[in-house]
Amino acid sequence: MFLSAIVVASLAASTFADSLAEVEHIVLFMQENRAFDHYFGTMAGVRGFKDPNVQINCDGRSVFFQQVNSLLSNDTDFLLPWYISAAGGEFINGTQCMDAGSNGWGENHAALAFGSNATCYFNLQDLWLQAEANTPQSWGHFRRSDLPVHFAIAEGWTVGDMYQQGVIALQSTNPNRVIWQSGSIAIPGGNVNTTQGPVLDNNETPGCSSLTQRLENGTELSSPQVYSCFPYNWQTLPEFLQDAGITWKEFQAVDNFDDNPLPYFDFWRNLADDNATSELAQQGLGMNGGGNGKEKEVVDAIVNSPKYNKTILIISFDETGGWGD
Ligand SMILES: *[C@@H]1O[C@H](CO)[C@@H](O)[C@H](O)[C@H]1NC(C)=O
Ligand SMILES: *[C@@H]1O[C@H](CO)[C@@H](O)[C@H](O)[C@H]1NC(C)=O
Ligand SMILES: *[C@@H]1O[C@H](CO)[C@@H](O)[C@H](O)[C@H]1NC(C)=O
Ligand SMILES: *[C@@H]1O[C@H](CO)[C@@H](O)[C@H](O)[C@H]1NC(C)=O
Ligand SMILES: *[C@@H]1O[C@H](CO)[C@@H](O)[C@H](O)[C@H]1NC(C)=O
Ligand SMILES: *[C@@H]1O[C@H](CO)[C@@H](O)[C@H](O)[C@H]1NC(C)=O
Ligand SMILES: *[C@@H]1O[C@H](CO)[C@@H](O)[C@H](O)[C@H]1NC(C)=O
């Protein structure tokens, strides 16, 4: 239920390159909110809807048969992955304009921890209070005809059907993007030393998040443990590359949708755009380059480049966005 879709398009295919030593460029391109099966579950040869090795639940059915209770329907007790067709007309009535399932902490952990064997161990009613929001929308999927470019790229190179979302957090966008560009969300005992707390939500206001509860008499209690103490202070990928003498460039669209993780970090926030002394700034954080969010443009640019046979492009998605896998 929680795998995120990650396509690894290894452009330095074996017909061209004999070893990693021939790779001169690595391009990382991250998109938003898709799970593997939601896009590629119908693709031949992948661990999608025909995967014969999936979990068999204690009700004797595979995990593809997600349980449905009377809160959702009295007509069936299961829901299989279903095709999100173009039916329903435009805009608000269109099937393809429906919401995804919930991407929240409770719902996603319910799906992860309980989803496989829920009814063996938990009261169905309680479970659905948590996981209900993940169904039935979460089980919607597309097909090749809806995603011809994605399929062509995935089939033309290498598709990674066993990659997983880095972290299921309170809000998962920023935590997974911080992992992508720094290798850490700073969990206690993890691979960075910081007082900034683990990144567990999309907080982008200076200061920390905490869990709060409002009592009946109006008093608001906060958890002693704080997290997501924005901005962050550990080292990011471009700084590691810089230290290693490897050049890099950061591209983003004019509207980065708040999803470029580098400005979540002290180092980048404190770096003036016009700081001529700063080699890093000169390399163009926030520059408006070709990465305008269109996967095809990125792939075409590389394939048509003389550097094609020396380049690895890794296309990933930050998290499931509430879609199932
Ligand atoms: C890459 O392509 C160029 C020209 O297209 C060629 O000269 C070079 O030998 C190729 N390199 C590898 C590793 O195949
Ligand atoms: C689910 O329940 C079945 C039957 O009790 C058991 O054999 C299986 O190991 C359980 N799987 C998980 C993931 O808990
Ligand atoms: C299913 O039936 C029960 C009992 O009649 C009812 O309370 C519930 O609302 C029904 N569920 C749906 C989705 O209509
Ligand atoms: C949605 O469907 C309703 C009912 O058929 C219709 O009245 C309405 O105009 C439709 N809205 C749009 C935006 O298509
Ligand atoms: C963090 O600091 C502690 C105490 O100084 C040290 O033992 C540990 O190795 C450090 N960990 C990392 C990942 O730097
Ligand atoms: C509200 O209730 C909590 C818990 O009983 C108590 O500690 C607090 O003093 C109360 N606040 C007010 C304003 O009565
Ligand atoms: C420019 O960047 C360097 C670090 O590369 C920093 O030491 C210096 O303080 C910055 N100057 C300004 C005016 O921000």
CSV table of C-alpha atoms and ligand atoms in Angstrom, one decimal:
chain,number,residue,atom,x,y,z
A,1,MET,CA,0.0,0.0,0.0
A,2,PHE,CA,2.9,2.4,0.5
A,3,LEU,CA,5.4,1.9,-2.2
A,4,SER,CA,6.1,5.1,-4.1
A,5,ALA,CA,6.7,5.0,-7.8
A,6,ILE,CA,10.3,5.5,-8.8
A,7,VAL,CA,11.4,5.0,-12.3
A,8,VAL,CA,15.1,4.6,-12.8
A,9,ALA,CA,15.9,5.4,-16.4
A,10,SER,CA,19.5,4.4,-16.7
A,11,LEU,CA,20.4,6.1,-19.9
A,12,ALA,CA,23.9,4.8,-19.9
A,13,ALA,CA,22.6,1.5,-21.2
A,14,SER,CA,25.0,-1.4,-21.5
A,15,THR,CA,25.0,-1.0,-25.3
A,16,PHE,CA,26.9,2.3,-24.7
A,17,ALA,CA,28.7,2.2,-21.4
A,18,ASP,CA,30.8,-0.6,-19.9
A,19,SER,CA,31.0,0.8,-16.4
A,20,LEU,CA,29.9,3.5,-14.0
A,21,ALA,CA,33.3,5.1,-14.5
A,22,GLU,CA,32.0,6.3,-17.9
A,23,VAL,CA,29.2,8.2,-16.3
A,24,GLU,CA,29.8,12.0,-16.3
A,25,HIS,CA,26.4,13.3,-15.4
A,26,ILE,CA,23.7,12.3,-12.9
A,27,VAL,CA,20.3,14.0,-13.2
A,28,LEU,CA,17.8,13.7,-10.4
A,29,PHE,CA,14.2,14.6,-11.2
A,30,MET,CA,11.5,14.4,-8.6
A,31,GLN,CA,7.8,14.7,-9.1
A,32,GLU,CA,4.8,14.7,-6.8
A,33,ASN,CA,2.4,12.3,-5.3
A,34,ARG,CA,2.2,9.0,-7.2
A,35,ALA,CA,2.4,5.3,-6.2
A,36,PHE,CA,3.8,2.6,-8.4
A,37,ASP,CA,0.7,0.5,-9.0
A,38,HIS,CA,-1.4,3.6,-9.5
A,39,TYR,CA,0.7,4.4,-12.6
A,40,PHE,CA,2.3,1.1,-13.6
A,41,GLY,CA,0.2,-1.7,-12.0
A,42,THR,CA,-1.0,-2.8,-15.5
A,43,MET,CA,2.5,-2.8,-17.1
A,44,ALA,CA,3.8,-6.2,-18.2
A,45,GLY,CA,6.6,-7.8,-16.3
A,46,VAL,CA,6.6,-5.5,-13.2
A,47,ARG,CA,5.5,-6.2,-9.7
A,48,GLY,CA,2.1,-4.7,-10.4
A,49,PHE,CA,-1.4,-6.2,-10.4
A,50,LYS,CA,-0.2,-9.5,-11.7
A,51,ASP,CA,2.4,-10.0,-9.0
A,52,PRO,CA,1.9,-13.6,-7.9
A,53,ASN,CA,3.9,-13.1,-4.6
A,54,VAL,CA,1.8,-10.6,-2.8
A,55,GLN,CA,0.5,-11.0,0.8
A,56,ILE,CA,-2.4,-13.4,1.3
A,57,ASN,CA,-4.5,-12.0,4.1
A,58,CYS,CA,-6.0,-14.0,6.9
A,59,ASP,CA,-9.4,-13.8,5.1
A,60,GLY,CA,-7.7,-16.0,2.4
A,61,ARG,CA,-7.6,-13.3,-0.2
A,62,SER,CA,-4.7,-11.3,-1.6
A,63,VAL,CA,-4.0,-7.7,-0.6
A,64,PHE,CA,-5.5,-6.6,-3.9
A,65,PHE,CA,-8.9,-7.5,-2.3
A,66,GLN,CA,-9.2,-4.6,0.1
A,67,GLN,CA,-11.9,-5.1,2.5
A,68,VAL,CA,-15.1,-3.0,2.3
A,69,ASN,CA,-17.4,-2.6,5.2
A,70,SER,CA,-20.9,-1.3,5.7
A,71,LEU,CA,-19.6,2.2,6.1
A,72,LEU,CA,-18.7,2.2,2.4
A,73,SER,CA,-21.1,-0.3,0.9
A,74,ASN,CA,-23.5,-3.1,1.6
A,75,ASP,CA,-23.2,-4.5,-1.9
A,76,THR,CA,-19.7,-5.9,-1.7
A,77,ASP,CA,-17.1,-6.8,1.0
A,78,PHE,CA,-14.0,-6.1,-1.2
A,79,LEU,CA,-12.7,-3.6,-3.6
A,80,LEU,CA,-10.1,-4.5,-6.3
A,81,PRO,CA,-7.9,-1.9,-8.1
A,82,TRP,CA,-10.1,0.0,-10.5
A,83,TYR,CA,-9.5,2.0,-13.6
A,84,ILE,CA,-9.9,5.8,-13.4
A,85,SER,CA,-11.5,6.3,-16.8
A,86,ALA,CA,-12.1,9.6,-18.4
A,87,ALA,CA,-15.9,9.2,-17.8
A,88,GLY,CA,-18.0,11.9,-16.2
A,89,GLY,CA,-17.3,14.9,-18.3
A,90,GLU,CA,-15.3,17.9,-17.5
A,91,PHE,CA,-14.0,19.4,-14.3
A,92,ILE,CA,-16.0,18.7,-11.2
A,93,ASN,CA,-18.0,15.7,-12.6
A,94,GLY,CA,-15.0,14.0,-14.2
A,95,THR,CA,-13.8,10.8,-12.7
A,96,GLN,CA,-10.2,12.0,-13.2
A,97,CYS,CA,-11.0,15.0,-11.2
A,98,MET,CA,-11.7,13.0,-8.0
A,99,ASP,CA,-9.6,13.4,-4.9
A,100,ALA,CA,-6.8,10.9,-4.1
A,101,GLY,CA,-7.1,8.8,-0.9
A,102,SER,CA,-5.8,10.5,2.2
A,103,ASN,CA,-2.1,10.9,2.5
A,104,GLY,CA,-2.3,11.5,6.3
A,105,TRP,CA,-0.2,9.9,9.0
A,106,GLY,CA,-3.1,7.9,10.5
A,107,GLU,CA,-4.5,6.6,7.3
A,108,ASN,CA,-1.2,5.7,5.8
A,109,HIS,CA,0.0,3.9,9.0
A,110,ALA,CA,-3.2,2.1,9.2
A,111,ALA,CA,-2.7,0.9,5.7
A,112,LEU,CA,0.9,0.0,6.3
A,113,ALA,CA,0.6,-1.6,9.7
A,114,PHE,CA,-2.9,-3.0,9.7
A,115,GLY,CA,-3.9,-3.1,6.1
A,116,SER,CA,-2.6,-6.5,5.3
A,117,ASN,CA,-4.2,-8.4,8.2
A,118,ALA,CA,-6.5,-5.8,9.7
A,119,THR,CA,-9.5,-7.9,10.5
A,120,CYS,CA,-7.4,-10.6,12.2
A,121,TYR,CA,-6.4,-8.3,14.9
A,122,PHE,CA,-8.5,-5.1,15.0
A,123,ASN,CA,-12.1,-4.2,15.3
A,124,LEU,CA,-13.2,-3.4,11.8
A,125,GLN,CA,-15.1,-0.3,12.7
A,126,ASP,CA,-12.1,1.2,14.5
A,127,LEU,CA,-9.8,0.4,11.6
A,128,TRP,CA,-12.0,2.0,9.1
A,129,LEU,CA,-12.1,5.2,11.1
A,130,GLN,CA,-8.4,5.4,10.3
A,131,ALA,CA,-8.1,3.7,6.9
A,132,GLU,CA,-11.5,4.6,5.4
A,133,ALA,CA,-10.1,7.7,3.8
A,134,ASN,CA,-7.7,5.6,1.8
A,135,THR,CA,-10.5,3.7,0.1
A,136,PRO,CA,-11.9,3.6,-2.5
A,137,GLN,CA,-10.1,6.4,-4.2
A,138,SER,CA,-6.6,5.0,-3.2
A,139,TRP,CA,-7.3,1.9,-5.3
A,140,GLY,CA,-7.8,3.9,-8.5
A,141,HIS,CA,-5.2,3.4,-11.3
A,142,PHE,CA,-4.3,4.6,-14.8
A,143,ARG,CA,-3.3,2.7,-17.9
A,144,ARG,CA,-0.9,3.0,-20.7
A,145,SER,CA,-3.4,5.0,-22.8
A,146,ASP,CA,-3.6,7.6,-20.1
A,147,LEU,CA,0.2,7.7,-19.5
A,148,PRO,CA,1.9,7.0,-22.9
A,149,VAL,CA,5.0,9.0,-22.1
A,150,HIS,CA,5.5,7.5,-18.6
A,151,PHE,CA,5.1,4.0,-20.0
A,152,ALA,CA,7.5,4.7,-22.9
A,153,ILE,CA,10.1,6.0,-20.6
A,154,ALA,CA,9.7,3.2,-18.0
A,155,GLU,CA,9.7,0.5,-20.7
A,156,GLY,CA,12.5,2.0,-22.7
A,157,TRP,CA,14.9,2.0,-19.8
A,158,THR,CA,14.7,0.6,-16.3
A,159,VAL,CA,11.7,0.8,-14.0
A,160,GLY,CA,12.2,0.3,-10.3
A,161,ASP,CA,9.2,-1.5,-9.0
A,162,MET,CA,10.4,-2.2,-5.5
A,163,TYR,CA,11.4,1.3,-4.4
A,164,GLN,CA,9.7,2.6,-1.3
A,165,GLN,CA,8.6,5.9,0.1
A,166,GLY,CA,11.4,7.1,2.5
A,167,VAL,CA,9.1,8.1,5.3
A,168,ILE,CA,5.3,8.1,6.0
A,169,ALA,CA,5.1,11.3,8.0
A,170,LEU,CA,2.4,13.6,9.3
A,171,GLN,CA,2.7,15.3,5.9
A,172,SER,CA,5.0,13.5,3.6
A,173,THR,CA,6.1,15.9,0.9
A,174,ASN,CA,8.8,17.9,2.6
A,175,PRO,CA,10.2,15.0,4.7
A,176,ASN,CA,10.7,12.9,1.6
A,177,ARG,CA,12.2,15.8,-0.4
A,178,VAL,CA,14.5,16.5,2.5
A,179,ILE,CA,15.7,12.9,2.4
A,180,TRP,CA,16.2,13.2,-1.3
A,181,GLN,CA,18.5,16.2,-1.0
A,182,SER,CA,20.2,15.5,2.3
A,183,GLY,CA,19.8,11.8,3.0
A,184,SER,CA,18.2,12.3,6.4
A,185,ILE,CA,15.2,13.6,8.2
A,186,ALA,CA,17.3,13.8,11.4
A,187,ILE,CA,15.7,11.1,13.4
A,188,PRO,CA,17.3,10.6,16.9
A,189,GLY,CA,20.4,8.4,16.5
A,190,GLY,CA,20.3,8.9,12.8
A,191,ASN,CA,23.0,10.0,10.4
A,192,VAL,CA,23.1,13.7,11.3
A,193,ASN,CA,23.6,15.6,14.5
A,194,THR,CA,21.2,18.4,14.9
A,195,THR,CA,18.8,20.0,17.4
A,196,GLN,CA,16.3,20.7,14.6
A,197,GLY,CA,14.2,17.7,15.3
A,198,PRO,CA,13.0,15.1,12.8
A,199,VAL,CA,11.3,16.5,9.7
A,200,LEU,CA,7.8,15.1,10.0
A,201,ASP,CA,5.6,17.7,8.3
A,202,ASN,CA,5.6,20.5,5.7
A,203,ASN,CA,6.3,23.2,8.2
A,204,GLU,CA,8.0,26.1,6.4
A,205,THR,CA,7.6,28.7,9.2
A,206,PRO,CA,10.6,29.4,11.4
A,207,GLY,CA,10.1,27.4,14.6
A,208,CYS,CA,9.0,23.9,15.6
A,209,SER,CA,5.9,21.8,15.2
A,210,SER,CA,4.4,20.0,18.1
A,211,LEU,CA,1.4,17.7,18.6
A,212,THR,CA,-1.4,19.7,20.3
A,213,GLN,CA,-4.6,18.7,21.9
A,214,ARG,CA,-7.4,21.1,22.9
A,215,LEU,CA,-9.2,20.0,26.1
A,216,GLU,CA,-12.9,20.5,26.7
A,217,ASN,CA,-12.2,23.5,28.8
A,218,GLY,CA,-10.3,25.2,26.0
A,219,THR,CA,-6.8,24.6,27.3
A,220,GLU,CA,-4.4,23.6,24.6
A,221,LEU,CA,-1.7,21.1,25.4
A,222,SER,CA,1.5,20.7,23.4
A,223,SER,CA,3.7,17.6,23.2
A,224,PRO,CA,7.1,18.1,24.9
A,225,GLN,CA,8.7,16.5,21.8
A,226,VAL,CA,9.0,19.0,19.0
A,227,TYR,CA,9.8,18.3,15.4
A,228,SER,CA,10.3,20.0,12.0
A,229,CYS,CA,12.3,22.9,13.6
A,230,PHE,CA,12.5,24.9,10.5
A,231,PRO,CA,14.9,25.9,8.9
A,232,TYR,CA,17.2,22.9,9.0
A,233,ASN,CA,20.9,23.0,9.6
A,234,TRP,CA,22.6,19.9,8.2
A,235,GLN,CA,24.4,19.4,5.0
A,236,THR,CA,22.7,19.0,1.7
A,237,LEU,CA,23.6,17.2,-1.4
A,238,PRO,CA,25.0,20.2,-3.4
A,239,GLU,CA,27.3,21.0,-0.5
A,240,PHE,CA,28.6,17.4,-0.4
A,241,LEU,CA,29.2,17.6,-4.1
A,242,GLN,CA,30.9,20.9,-3.8
A,243,ASP,CA,33.2,19.6,-1.0
A,244,ALA,CA,34.1,16.7,-3.3
A,245,GLY,CA,35.0,19.0,-6.2
A,246,ILE,CA,32.0,17.8,-8.3
A,247,THR,CA,30.1,20.5,-10.1
A,248,TRP,CA,26.3,20.7,-9.9
A,249,LYS,CA,23.3,22.7,-10.9
A,250,GLU,CA,19.9,23.1,-9.5
A,251,PHE,CA,17.0,23.7,-11.8
A,252,GLN,CA,13.4,24.5,-10.9
A,253,ALA,CA,10.3,25.9,-12.6
A,254,VAL,CA,9.3,29.5,-12.1
A,255,ASP,CA,6.7,28.2,-9.6
A,256,ASN,CA,8.5,25.5,-7.5
A,257,PHE,CA,5.3,24.8,-5.7
A,258,ASP,CA,7.3,25.1,-2.4
A,259,ASP,CA,8.8,21.7,-3.2
A,260,ASN,CA,12.5,22.6,-3.7
A,261,PRO,CA,13.9,21.4,-0.4
A,262,LEU,CA,17.2,23.4,-0.4
A,263,PRO,CA,15.5,26.6,0.8
A,264,TYR,CA,14.4,24.7,3.9
A,265,PHE,CA,18.0,24.8,5.0
A,266,ASP,CA,19.8,27.6,6.9
A,267,PHE,CA,22.8,27.4,4.5
A,268,TRP,CA,20.7,28.2,1.4
A,269,ARG,CA,18.4,30.7,3.1
A,270,ASN,CA,21.4,32.7,4.3
A,271,LEU,CA,23.1,32.7,0.9
A,272,ALA,CA,22.3,35.9,-0.9
A,273,ASP,CA,21.4,35.4,-4.6
A,274,ASP,CA,23.9,38.1,-5.6
A,275,ASN,CA,26.7,37.0,-3.3
A,276,ALA,CA,29.6,37.1,-5.8
A,277,THR,CA,32.0,35.5,-3.3
A,278,SER,CA,29.9,32.4,-3.1
A,279,GLU,CA,30.7,29.8,-5.6
A,280,LEU,CA,27.6,27.9,-4.6
A,281,ALA,CA,25.3,30.9,-5.3
A,282,GLN,CA,27.0,31.3,-8.6
A,283,GLN,CA,26.0,27.8,-9.6
A,284,GLY,CA,22.5,29.0,-9.5
A,285,LEU,CA,20.2,27.9,-6.8
A,286,GLY,CA,16.7,28.8,-7.8
A,287,MET,CA,17.6,29.5,-11.4
A,288,ASN,CA,14.8,29.0,-13.9
A,289,GLY,CA,16.1,26.2,-16.1
A,290,GLY,CA,14.6,23.6,-18.3
A,291,GLY,CA,13.1,21.6,-15.5
A,292,ASN,CA,9.6,22.9,-15.9
A,293,GLY,CA,8.0,19.8,-14.6
A,294,LYS,CA,7.5,18.0,-17.8
A,295,GLU,CA,9.1,14.6,-17.7
A,296,LYS,CA,9.3,14.3,-21.5
A,297,GLU,CA,11.2,17.5,-21.8
A,298,VAL,CA,13.8,16.3,-19.4
A,299,VAL,CA,14.2,13.0,-21.2
A,300,ASP,CA,14.2,14.5,-24.6
A,301,ALA,CA,16.9,17.0,-23.6
A,302,ILE,CA,19.1,14.2,-22.4
A,303,VAL,CA,18.5,11.8,-25.2
A,304,ASN,CA,19.2,14.6,-27.8
A,305,SER,CA,22.4,15.7,-25.9
A,306,PRO,CA,25.9,14.6,-26.9
A,307,LYS,CA,26.2,13.6,-23.2
A,308,TYR,CA,23.4,11.0,-23.6
A,309,ASN,CA,25.7,8.0,-23.3
A,310,LYS,CA,27.4,9.4,-20.3
A,311,THR,CA,24.3,10.3,-18.3
A,312,ILE,CA,22.1,8.6,-15.7
A,313,LEU,CA,18.7,10.1,-15.2
A,314,ILE,CA,16.8,9.1,-12.0
A,315,ILE,CA,13.1,10.0,-12.1
A,316,SER,CA,11.3,9.6,-8.8
A,317,PHE,CA,8.1,10.6,-7.0
A,318,ASP,CA,8.3,12.1,-3.5
A,319,GLU,CA,5.5,10.0,-2.0
A,320,THR,CA,2.3,8.2,-2.9
A,321,GLY,CA,0.0,11.1,-2.6
A,322,GLY,CA,-2.6,8.7,-1.1
A,323,TRP,CA,-2.6,6.3,-4.0
A,324,GLY,CA,-2.2,2.6,-3.4
A,325,ASP,CA,0.5,0.1,-4.2
B,1,LIG,C1,29.4,8.1,-26.6
B,1,LIG,O1,29.1,8.7,-27.8
B,1,LIG,C2,30.2,9.3,-28.5
B,1,LIG,C3,29.6,10.0,-29.7
B,1,LIG,O2,28.3,9.8,-29.9
B,1,LIG,C4,31.3,8.3,-28.7
B,1,LIG,O3,32.4,9.0,-29.3
B,1,LIG,C5,31.7,7.7,-27.4
B,1,LIG,O4,32.6,6.7,-27.7
B,1,LIG,C6,30.5,7.1,-26.7
B,1,LIG,N1,31.0,6.6,-25.4
B,1,LIG,C7,30.7,5.5,-24.9
B,1,LIG,C8,31.2,5.2,-23.6
B,1,LIG,O5,30.0,4.6,-25.5
B,2,LIG,C1,-1.7,-12.6,8.5
B,2,LIG,O1,-2.5,-13.6,9.1
B,2,LIG,C2,-2.2,-14.9,8.7
B,2,LIG,C3,-3.2,-15.8,9.4
B,2,LIG,O2,-3.3,-15.6,10.7
B,2,LIG,C4,-0.7,-15.2,9.1
B,2,LIG,O3,-0.4,-16.5,8.6
B,2,LIG,C5,0.2,-14.1,8.5
B,2,LIG,O4,1.5,-14.3,8.9
B,2,LIG,C6,-0.2,-12.7,8.8
B,2,LIG,N1,0.5,-11.8,8.1
B,2,LIG,C7,1.0,-10.7,8.6
B,2,LIG,C8,1.8,-9.8,7.7
B,2,LIG,O5,0.8,-10.4,9.8
B,3,LIG,C1,-25.4,-0.5,5.1
B,3,LIG,O1,-26.5,-1.0,5.9
B,3,LIG,C2,-26.5,-0.5,7.2
B,3,LIG,C3,-27.6,-1.2,8.0
B,3,LIG,O2,-28.8,-1.0,7.3
B,3,LIG,C4,-26.6,1.0,7.2
B,3,LIG,O3,-26.5,1.5,8.5
B,3,LIG,C5,-25.5,1.6,6.4
B,3,LIG,O4,-25.7,3.0,6.2
B,3,LIG,C6,-25.4,1.0,5.0
B,3,LIG,N1,-24.3,1.5,4.3
B,3,LIG,C7,-24.3,2.2,3.2
B,3,LIG,C8,-23.0,2.6,2.6
B,3,LIG,O5,-25.4,2.5,2.7
B,4,LIG,C1,-22.0,18.3,-13.2
B,4,LIG,O1,-23.2,17.5,-13.3
B,4,LIG,C2,-24.4,18.1,-13.0
B,4,LIG,C3,-25.5,17.1,-13.0
B,4,LIG,O2,-25.5,16.4,-14.2
B,4,LIG,C4,-24.6,19.3,-13.9
B,4,LIG,O3,-25.8,20.0,-13.6
B,4,LIG,C5,-23.4,20.2,-13.9
B,4,LIG,O4,-23.6,21.2,-14.9
B,4,LIG,C6,-22.1,19.5,-14.1
B,4,LIG,N1,-21.0,20.4,-13.9
B,4,LIG,C7,-20.0,20.5,-14.8
B,4,LIG,C8,-18.9,21.5,-14.4
B,4,LIG,O5,-19.9,19.8,-15.8
B,5,LIG,C1,26.7,12.8,16.8
B,5,LIG,O1,27.4,13.3,18.0
B,5,LIG,C2,27.7,12.2,18.9
B,5,LIG,C3,28.2,12.8,20.2
B,5,LIG,O2,29.2,13.8,19.9
B,5,LIG,C4,28.7,11.3,18.2
B,5,LIG,O3,29.0,10.2,19.1
B,5,LIG,C5,28.1,10.8,17.0
B,5,LIG,O4,29.1,10.0,16.3
B,5,LIG,C6,27.6,11.9,16.1
B,5,LIG,N1,26.9,11.3,14.9
B,5,LIG,C7,27.1,11.7,13.7
B,5,LIG,C8,26.2,11.0,12.7
B,5,LIG,O5,27.8,12.7,13.4
B,6,LIG,C1,-8.5,22.6,31.9
B,6,LIG,O1,-8.4,21.2,32.3
B,6,LIG,C2,-7.0,20.8,32.5
B,6,LIG,C3,-7.1,19.3,32.8
B,6,LIG,O2,-8.0,19.0,33.7
B,6,LIG,C4,-6.5,21.6,33.7
B,6,LIG,O3,-5.2,21.1,34.0
B,6,LIG,C5,-6.5,23.0,33.4
B,6,LIG,O4,-6.1,23.8,34.6
B,6,LIG,C6,-7.9,23.5,33.0
B,6,LIG,N1,-7.9,24.9,32.6
B,6,LIG,C7,-8.8,25.7,33.0
B,6,LIG,C8,-8.6,27.1,32.4
B,6,LIG,O5,-9.7,25.5,33.7
B,7,LIG,C1,28.6,35.2,0.8
B,7,LIG,O1,28.8,33.8,0.9
B,7,LIG,C2,29.9,33.4,1.8
B,7,LIG,C3,30.0,31.9,1.8
B,7,LIG,O2,30.2,31.4,0.6
B,7,LIG,C4,29.7,34.0,3.2
B,7,LIG,O3,30.8,33.7,3.9
B,7,LIG,C5,29.5,35.5,3.1
B,7,LIG,O4,29.2,35.9,4.4
B,7,LIG,C6,28.4,35.8,2.2
B,7,LIG,N1,28.2,37.3,2.0
B,7,LIG,C7,27.0,37.8,2.1
B,7,LIG,C8,27.0,39.3,1.9
B,7,LIG,O5,26.0,37.2,2.2
